[in-house]
């Protein structure tokens, strides 16, 4: 080992020891920490700079923040940012920006020594001159120069080292694309083909990257793929930036702005990238504040305020405030991924604005960075304080001097030319500086879209969280009828009045994740009106429901009113309502999409019916159809016309509609942008909206804040035409590409990836499954959206075959667990598992198939050999040297237990059993033949599961035919061995259909194998009619058993289960994606006396072979630790765990030391013996 690598590992081990100590103590609860600055919640450990004690790593949003609680000893006082604490973030895999870090939780329980990601060692970041203390890289070298015994006395920072770079083929650490070779000359060509260029005498490109890497502690990404990923947001626009910066703190934001100014380029702030008008795309540097600036600094229950960094997600803030009965008022449909900073920049509102107003009404103060890189705190100040601040000879001082003069000079226009309607998100809020109120620049910059300042921290108001809520859902024969009923709803003082049209309803019925809504509806409505009431008294809420029902009946509104009073019904309704945008986008066909350009207008609700009718007339005149949904309570309908941006004629009509709607909204005294902002879609029309004088005043505001025009230029003022920078028009025609899977969408494989409209549902942290790798890493490229955009880039290259073999693309797709959650939870149904399989196949063509992929692809053969030589074949899994050999040759983690084989396989048992040996249940009538598909693990490792299923089916009257001779090809699909998977699929289809009667059910116990028959087989063998027939016959074994129990053919013993004993069930990701877990839950609930609970714990993290692979082991366990393991640990030891997936059961056993059973085992125990006998 070279000296440098040895030194790095010594330094790395200093942090790992503390992490390992934490992991050993996780199950026993927090240990005592004596440092006076720490909070009561111990969530991570790091080495103190002098090694004298262990200190806490900073808290991460979503865990308990420091709280100013009345009467609570030891609560956190208001301290500086460096003194506050935050929970340790889960370990992150390294990215090309060099910014991922491994936290203390990355250590393995019970292990000490160096903490590193196996097979992914990365060099620590290079030393950089920065602000404050010694940088992490310099500190590491400082430690490495000492002898091992001296490392504890080094000046290490309070954070673990960054992950090392992925090694090259010879095992040597190498640079990633984000750390290119040092440039000696400005014009030297970079590896990605870009040259440094000059703007106004300032150097950009490589020189800007050099400055940023020198001055910014956070991540700096200038590689082609990172730029492509951040060229889009949820709008119809795309602009490729020069690079992306992920600041760790406000000093990084300031350094980025200064470096960009020195190089003459623009800065575009970005939160979650869910903006709909193009606010967060720009040609300069994108400043993504969502990765690291995500601390909930303080919650003050007495004052009802919170202090948060701008990257905090709205739902995370609400979760932290909930124990104190508080929440953040604005409620956006993207609340599970929208950041507070994005809401501030956009002046977001959401469905509850009729009661809680807009974001601007909840902002108390902002910490910001100005255009010259200086920092300022914006808050309401009285005249004396304003005058004092105005004396400073700084940019901030000039604002306090010149803005009041500007307001006085244009007082008349400010008083008369702003649109009169209150729900306004466009333009600069000069009206907030007029009048006798304190001079408040904090609220003034709300809605400025990052064109004036970049916020880094916000102090916001919180509101009491209602304890109870109920819904009335009116069913209407038309959108117009639903709008007409809004007035009666508003008279009952609702919290929300929301509408959605038939387009969204029909799409929700087609998606398994939203199908619950269809079961609640009556008839076939053209539109629904959701009216919610919140409060403290249930009787009072019921009375308001009664009053609304009475009014609607009296006035003939609607044909049915559904009352949703249970939590399950409310959740089903809210889930669909919040997914309205995504569901509507799912109606896209190729590049014809429902687009956001006139979707954010708002008028007084009293005029909404007439306005909507006129709006329809405009659309009809231009031969456009549209989807309708939105907030009727505040007169805001999100009307999204379908437009193909690759068709110049349709683009011309789109602009014509925008012009007419702009004039129409002015006629009704409304606003052109009510919550989605101006961005690139509407800024062009602001001069006409506000008038010449007010618009020129806004341009002067921009000049005062941003003299050089580099803060997100082209938004609000001096904007390009709305038809510039359109995303679909910018893409070249998709080159021809031969694929092994058939993608049944317009545009083939690229069309399947380009279905993603960047709404960001895959960036959520809970609930649901999607996207486990993003939840663990919080990196855009490890989200479904990031991968989809990377694939669009690759598939748009002149040679897509070569692009699909690119190593950087392979790295982006590598952490996809292929859980298929995106297929169901992504409203647009982007199937990243299929896209990754196809991409891997092309990668193998150029680089060859790795030995490990071949081994996993042949898993059934290996399992058959393992069973034949059991128990001898189980020895390698228990002998250290043999495990090390497996690690070296196949990259199998030595920390992951290997499954054991048994000689008494399922086929042997099946061949040797007799029906008379099975206890009789009363001689049920015959039900015909059912084929039981025995997967590799049920056949060779867990045959008792197959035995239980077959016995129960036979007792229920089925003649069970065992199919155990062929592999479904699931493992080959996962590894991109698509030719092999097709051969296996063809063989298994022939075996399952040979001699099989039409309609014979095919069942199995392993969801990933069973549902491959009804999903991937259709893409592998699209022209084989037998496959379509077979897909229609696939059923879950749970369905047949539940039907048998309900029909009395299968009787469970009433004394087989202790009354009230809990069964906690964890569903398989593929099962959730294809059919849901309802059938399994129904079967478990048939067990007499059992209390059955389903965990919402996301993906277990195992994902078949993924969790065995050495380089993925840490991420696999991190995913499990996020939600699944804590949920299981919270259960008593008497609770019985159930899981349908073999990977899930293995991960639960490994992560919690508790065994999970397959549901059929529990039912078999309830049928013939006590479950305790089977445990």
PDB file of C-alpha atoms in Angstrom, residues 326-475:
ATOM      1  CA  UNK A 326     -47.983  23.475  14.897  1.00  0.00           C
ATOM      2  CA  UNK A 327     -47.425  23.472  11.143  1.00  0.00           C
ATOM      3  CA  UNK A 328     -46.354  25.748   8.292  1.00  0.00           C
ATOM      4  CA  UNK A 329     -49.490  27.342   6.837  1.00  0.00           C
ATOM      5  CA  UNK A 330     -49.079  27.143   3.038  1.00  0.00           C
ATOM      6  CA  UNK A 331     -49.833  23.620   1.825  1.00  0.00           C
ATOM      7  CA  UNK A 332     -48.481  22.917  -1.639  1.00  0.00           C
ATOM      8  CA  UNK A 333     -49.221  19.773  -3.610  1.00  0.00           C
ATOM      9  CA  UNK A 334     -45.449  19.177  -3.703  1.00  0.00           C
ATOM     10  CA  UNK A 335     -45.073  19.459   0.079  1.00  0.00           C
ATOM     11  CA  UNK A 336     -43.120  16.184   0.324  1.00  0.00           C
ATOM     12  CA  UNK A 337     -40.235  17.582  -1.736  1.00  0.00           C
ATOM     13  CA  UNK A 338     -40.709  21.379  -2.056  1.00  0.00           C
ATOM     14  CA  UNK A 339     -38.139  23.322  -0.055  1.00  0.00           C
ATOM     15  CA  UNK A 340     -38.858  26.344   2.099  1.00  0.00           C
ATOM     16  CA  UNK A 341     -36.355  28.325   0.034  1.00  0.00           C
ATOM     17  CA  UNK A 342     -38.196  27.467  -3.158  1.00  0.00           C
ATOM     18  CA  UNK A 343     -41.483  28.491  -1.577  1.00  0.00           C
ATOM     19  CA  UNK A 344     -39.945  31.803  -0.520  1.00  0.00           C
ATOM     20  CA  UNK A 345     -38.522  32.419  -3.972  1.00  0.00           C
ATOM     21  CA  UNK A 346     -41.824  31.550  -5.587  1.00  0.00           C
ATOM     22  CA  UNK A 347     -44.276  32.948  -2.990  1.00  0.00           C
ATOM     23  CA  UNK A 348     -46.068  29.601  -2.988  1.00  0.00           C
ATOM     24  CA  UNK A 349     -49.567  29.203  -1.629  1.00  0.00           C
ATOM     25  CA  UNK A 350     -51.313  25.871  -2.158  1.00  0.00           C
ATOM     26  CA  UNK A 351     -54.697  24.488  -1.340  1.00  0.00           C
ATOM     27  CA  UNK A 352     -55.176  26.117   2.066  1.00  0.00           C
ATOM     28  CA  UNK A 353     -54.503  29.701   1.020  1.00  0.00           C
ATOM     29  CA  UNK A 354     -58.130  30.711   1.530  1.00  0.00           C
ATOM     30  CA  UNK A 355     -57.368  30.339   5.235  1.00  0.00           C
ATOM     31  CA  UNK A 356     -53.601  30.655   5.587  1.00  0.00           C
ATOM     32  CA  UNK A 357     -52.643  32.982   2.760  1.00  0.00           C
ATOM     33  CA  UNK A 358     -49.327  32.729   0.904  1.00  0.00           C
ATOM     34  CA  UNK A 359     -45.716  32.219   1.903  1.00  0.00           C
ATOM     35  CA  UNK A 360     -45.195  35.971   2.016  1.00  0.00           C
ATOM     36  CA  UNK A 361     -47.653  36.099   4.918  1.00  0.00           C
ATOM     37  CA  UNK A 362     -45.501  33.732   7.006  1.00  0.00           C
ATOM     38  CA  UNK A 363     -41.952  35.051   6.514  1.00  0.00           C
ATOM     39  CA  UNK A 364     -40.477  36.965   9.443  1.00  0.00           C
ATOM     40  CA  UNK A 365     -36.843  37.316   8.463  1.00  0.00           C
ATOM     41  CA  UNK A 366     -34.360  36.059   5.902  1.00  0.00           C
ATOM     42  CA  UNK A 367     -30.612  35.593   5.935  1.00  0.00           C
ATOM     43  CA  UNK A 368     -29.500  36.316   2.380  1.00  0.00           C
ATOM     44  CA  UNK A 369     -26.470  36.741   0.185  1.00  0.00           C
ATOM     45  CA  UNK A 370     -26.512  39.830  -2.007  1.00  0.00           C
ATOM     46  CA  UNK A 371     -25.274  40.167  -5.570  1.00  0.00           C
ATOM     47  CA  UNK A 372     -21.786  41.257  -4.474  1.00  0.00           C
ATOM     48  CA  UNK A 373     -21.357  38.204  -2.235  1.00  0.00           C
ATOM     49  CA  UNK A 374     -22.005  40.087   0.998  1.00  0.00           C
ATOM     50  CA  UNK A 375     -24.378  38.688   3.584  1.00  0.00           C
ATOM     51  CA  UNK A 376     -27.342  40.462   5.122  1.00  0.00           C
ATOM     52  CA  UNK A 377     -30.261  39.801   7.428  1.00  0.00           C
ATOM     53  CA  UNK A 378     -33.540  41.115   6.084  1.00  0.00           C
ATOM     54  CA  UNK A 379     -36.295  41.798   8.599  1.00  0.00           C
ATOM     55  CA  UNK A 380     -38.856  44.499   9.435  1.00  0.00           C
ATOM     56  CA  UNK A 381     -37.153  47.632  10.733  1.00  0.00           C
ATOM     57  CA  UNK A 382     -38.532  50.937  11.959  1.00  0.00           C
ATOM     58  CA  UNK A 383     -37.554  54.225  10.380  1.00  0.00           C
ATOM     59  CA  UNK A 384     -34.697  54.871  12.787  1.00  0.00           C
ATOM     60  CA  UNK A 385     -33.125  51.487  12.094  1.00  0.00           C
ATOM     61  CA  UNK A 386     -33.648  51.897   8.348  1.00  0.00           C
ATOM     62  CA  UNK A 387     -31.883  55.242   8.451  1.00  0.00           C
ATOM     63  CA  UNK A 388     -29.009  53.750  10.438  1.00  0.00           C
ATOM     64  CA  UNK A 389     -28.562  50.914   7.957  1.00  0.00           C
ATOM     65  CA  UNK A 390     -28.732  53.393   5.086  1.00  0.00           C
ATOM     66  CA  UNK A 391     -25.516  55.042   6.262  1.00  0.00           C
ATOM     67  CA  UNK A 392     -23.421  52.007   5.380  1.00  0.00           C
ATOM     68  CA  UNK A 393     -21.342  52.339   2.224  1.00  0.00           C
ATOM     69  CA  UNK A 394     -22.279  48.835   1.092  1.00  0.00           C
ATOM     70  CA  UNK A 395     -24.735  47.300  -1.322  1.00  0.00           C
ATOM     71  CA  UNK A 396     -27.060  46.626   1.597  1.00  0.00           C
ATOM     72  CA  UNK A 397     -26.770  50.234   2.697  1.00  0.00           C
ATOM     73  CA  UNK A 398     -27.664  51.467  -0.779  1.00  0.00           C
ATOM     74  CA  UNK A 399     -30.855  49.411  -0.680  1.00  0.00           C
ATOM     75  CA  UNK A 400     -31.997  51.085   2.510  1.00  0.00           C
ATOM     76  CA  UNK A 401     -31.151  54.491   0.992  1.00  0.00           C
ATOM     77  CA  UNK A 402     -32.526  54.207  -2.505  1.00  0.00           C
ATOM     78  CA  UNK A 403     -35.542  51.908  -2.254  1.00  0.00           C
ATOM     79  CA  UNK A 404     -37.611  54.348  -0.133  1.00  0.00           C
ATOM     80  CA  UNK A 405     -36.914  57.072  -2.689  1.00  0.00           C
ATOM     81  CA  UNK A 406     -37.968  54.729  -5.486  1.00  0.00           C
ATOM     82  CA  UNK A 407     -41.218  53.902  -3.675  1.00  0.00           C
ATOM     83  CA  UNK A 408     -41.984  57.603  -3.125  1.00  0.00           C
ATOM     84  CA  UNK A 409     -41.234  58.437  -6.746  1.00  0.00           C
ATOM     85  CA  UNK A 410     -43.704  55.842  -8.025  1.00  0.00           C
ATOM     86  CA  UNK A 411     -46.275  55.962  -5.244  1.00  0.00           C
ATOM     87  CA  UNK A 412     -49.133  56.636  -7.655  1.00  0.00           C
ATOM     88  CA  UNK A 413     -48.406  53.691  -9.909  1.00  0.00           C
ATOM     89  CA  UNK A 414     -47.841  51.427  -6.923  1.00  0.00           C
ATOM     90  CA  UNK A 415     -51.243  52.392  -5.541  1.00  0.00           C
ATOM     91  CA  UNK A 416     -53.185  51.940  -8.795  1.00  0.00           C
ATOM     92  CA  UNK A 417     -51.348  49.660 -11.238  1.00  0.00           C
ATOM     93  CA  UNK A 418     -50.901  46.468  -9.258  1.00  0.00           C
ATOM     94  CA  UNK A 419     -53.647  43.941 -10.057  1.00  0.00           C
ATOM     95  CA  UNK A 420     -56.316  44.315  -7.365  1.00  0.00           C
ATOM     96  CA  UNK A 421     -56.681  40.622  -6.541  1.00  0.00           C
ATOM     97  CA  UNK A 422     -54.755  39.592  -3.413  1.00  0.00           C
ATOM     98  CA  UNK A 423     -53.415  36.211  -4.519  1.00  0.00           C
ATOM     99  CA  UNK A 424     -50.458  37.457  -6.528  1.00  0.00           C
ATOM    100  CA  UNK A 425     -47.038  35.893  -7.108  1.00  0.00           C
ATOM    101  CA  UNK A 426     -45.750  37.975 -10.046  1.00  0.00           C
ATOM    102  CA  UNK A 427     -43.507  41.025 -10.186  1.00  0.00           C
ATOM    103  CA  UNK A 428     -41.657  42.717  -7.340  1.00  0.00           C
ATOM    104  CA  UNK A 429     -43.750  43.578  -4.300  1.00  0.00           C
ATOM    105  CA  UNK A 430     -43.194  47.339  -4.149  1.00  0.00           C
ATOM    106  CA  UNK A 431     -46.606  47.618  -2.509  1.00  0.00           C
ATOM    107  CA  UNK A 432     -45.073  45.907   0.547  1.00  0.00           C
ATOM    108  CA  UNK A 433     -42.705  48.860   0.995  1.00  0.00           C
ATOM    109  CA  UNK A 434     -45.425  51.497   0.658  1.00  0.00           C
ATOM    110  CA  UNK A 435     -47.577  52.687   3.536  1.00  0.00           C
ATOM    111  CA  UNK A 436     -46.848  53.080   7.226  1.00  0.00           C
ATOM    112  CA  UNK A 437     -45.756  49.520   7.973  1.00  0.00           C
ATOM    113  CA  UNK A 438     -42.143  48.839   9.064  1.00  0.00           C
ATOM    114  CA  UNK A 439     -39.689  48.763   6.201  1.00  0.00           C
ATOM    115  CA  UNK A 440     -39.503  45.041   5.445  1.00  0.00           C
ATOM    116  CA  UNK A 441     -37.097  43.796   2.811  1.00  0.00           C
ATOM    117  CA  UNK A 442     -37.699  40.190   3.904  1.00  0.00           C
ATOM    118  CA  UNK A 443     -41.231  40.087   2.546  1.00  0.00           C
ATOM    119  CA  UNK A 444     -40.239  42.325  -0.344  1.00  0.00           C
ATOM    120  CA  UNK A 445     -37.894  39.705  -1.807  1.00  0.00           C
ATOM    121  CA  UNK A 446     -40.421  36.871  -1.339  1.00  0.00           C
ATOM    122  CA  UNK A 447     -41.493  35.861  -4.834  1.00  0.00           C
ATOM    123  CA  UNK A 448     -38.435  37.467  -6.448  1.00  0.00           C
ATOM    124  CA  UNK A 449     -37.374  34.063  -7.839  1.00  0.00           C
ATOM    125  CA  UNK A 450     -33.727  34.539  -6.873  1.00  0.00           C
ATOM    126  CA  UNK A 451     -33.336  37.569  -9.109  1.00  0.00           C
ATOM    127  CA  UNK A 452     -32.484  39.915  -6.218  1.00  0.00           C
ATOM    128  CA  UNK A 453     -30.885  37.835  -3.438  1.00  0.00           C
ATOM    129  CA  UNK A 454     -30.168  34.216  -2.547  1.00  0.00           C
ATOM    130  CA  UNK A 455     -31.728  33.248   0.759  1.00  0.00           C
ATOM    131  CA  UNK A 456     -29.820  30.836   3.000  1.00  0.00           C
ATOM    132  CA  UNK A 457     -31.977  30.787   6.138  1.00  0.00           C
ATOM    133  CA  UNK A 458     -35.538  31.785   6.950  1.00  0.00           C
ATOM    134  CA  UNK A 459     -37.450  32.565  10.108  1.00  0.00           C
ATOM    135  CA  UNK A 460     -41.083  31.705   9.458  1.00  0.00           C
ATOM    136  CA  UNK A 461     -44.328  31.758  11.375  1.00  0.00           C
ATOM    137  CA  UNK A 462     -46.071  28.546  12.308  1.00  0.00           C
ATOM    138  CA  UNK A 463     -49.809  28.140  12.765  1.00  0.00           C
ATOM    139  CA  UNK A 464     -51.819  25.810  15.013  1.00  0.00           C
ATOM    140  CA  UNK A 465     -52.389  22.452  13.383  1.00  0.00           C
ATOM    141  CA  UNK A 466     -56.086  21.504  13.307  1.00  0.00           C
ATOM    142  CA  UNK A 467     -56.765  18.333  15.231  1.00  0.00           C
ATOM    143  CA  UNK A 468     -59.625  17.142  13.061  1.00  0.00           C
ATOM    144  CA  UNK A 469     -60.558  17.333   9.418  1.00  0.00           C
ATOM    145  CA  UNK A 470     -63.409  16.042   7.269  1.00  0.00           C
ATOM    146  CA  UNK A 471     -64.096  16.109   3.529  1.00  0.00           C
ATOM    147  CA  UNK A 472     -67.140  16.483   1.371  1.00  0.00           C
ATOM    148  CA  UNK A 473     -66.612  15.361  -2.212  1.00  0.00           C
ATOM    149  CA  UNK A 474     -69.246  16.591  -4.618  1.00  0.00           C
ATOM    150  CA  UNK A 475     -69.834  14.606  -7.819  1.00  0.00           C
TER     151      UNK A 475
END
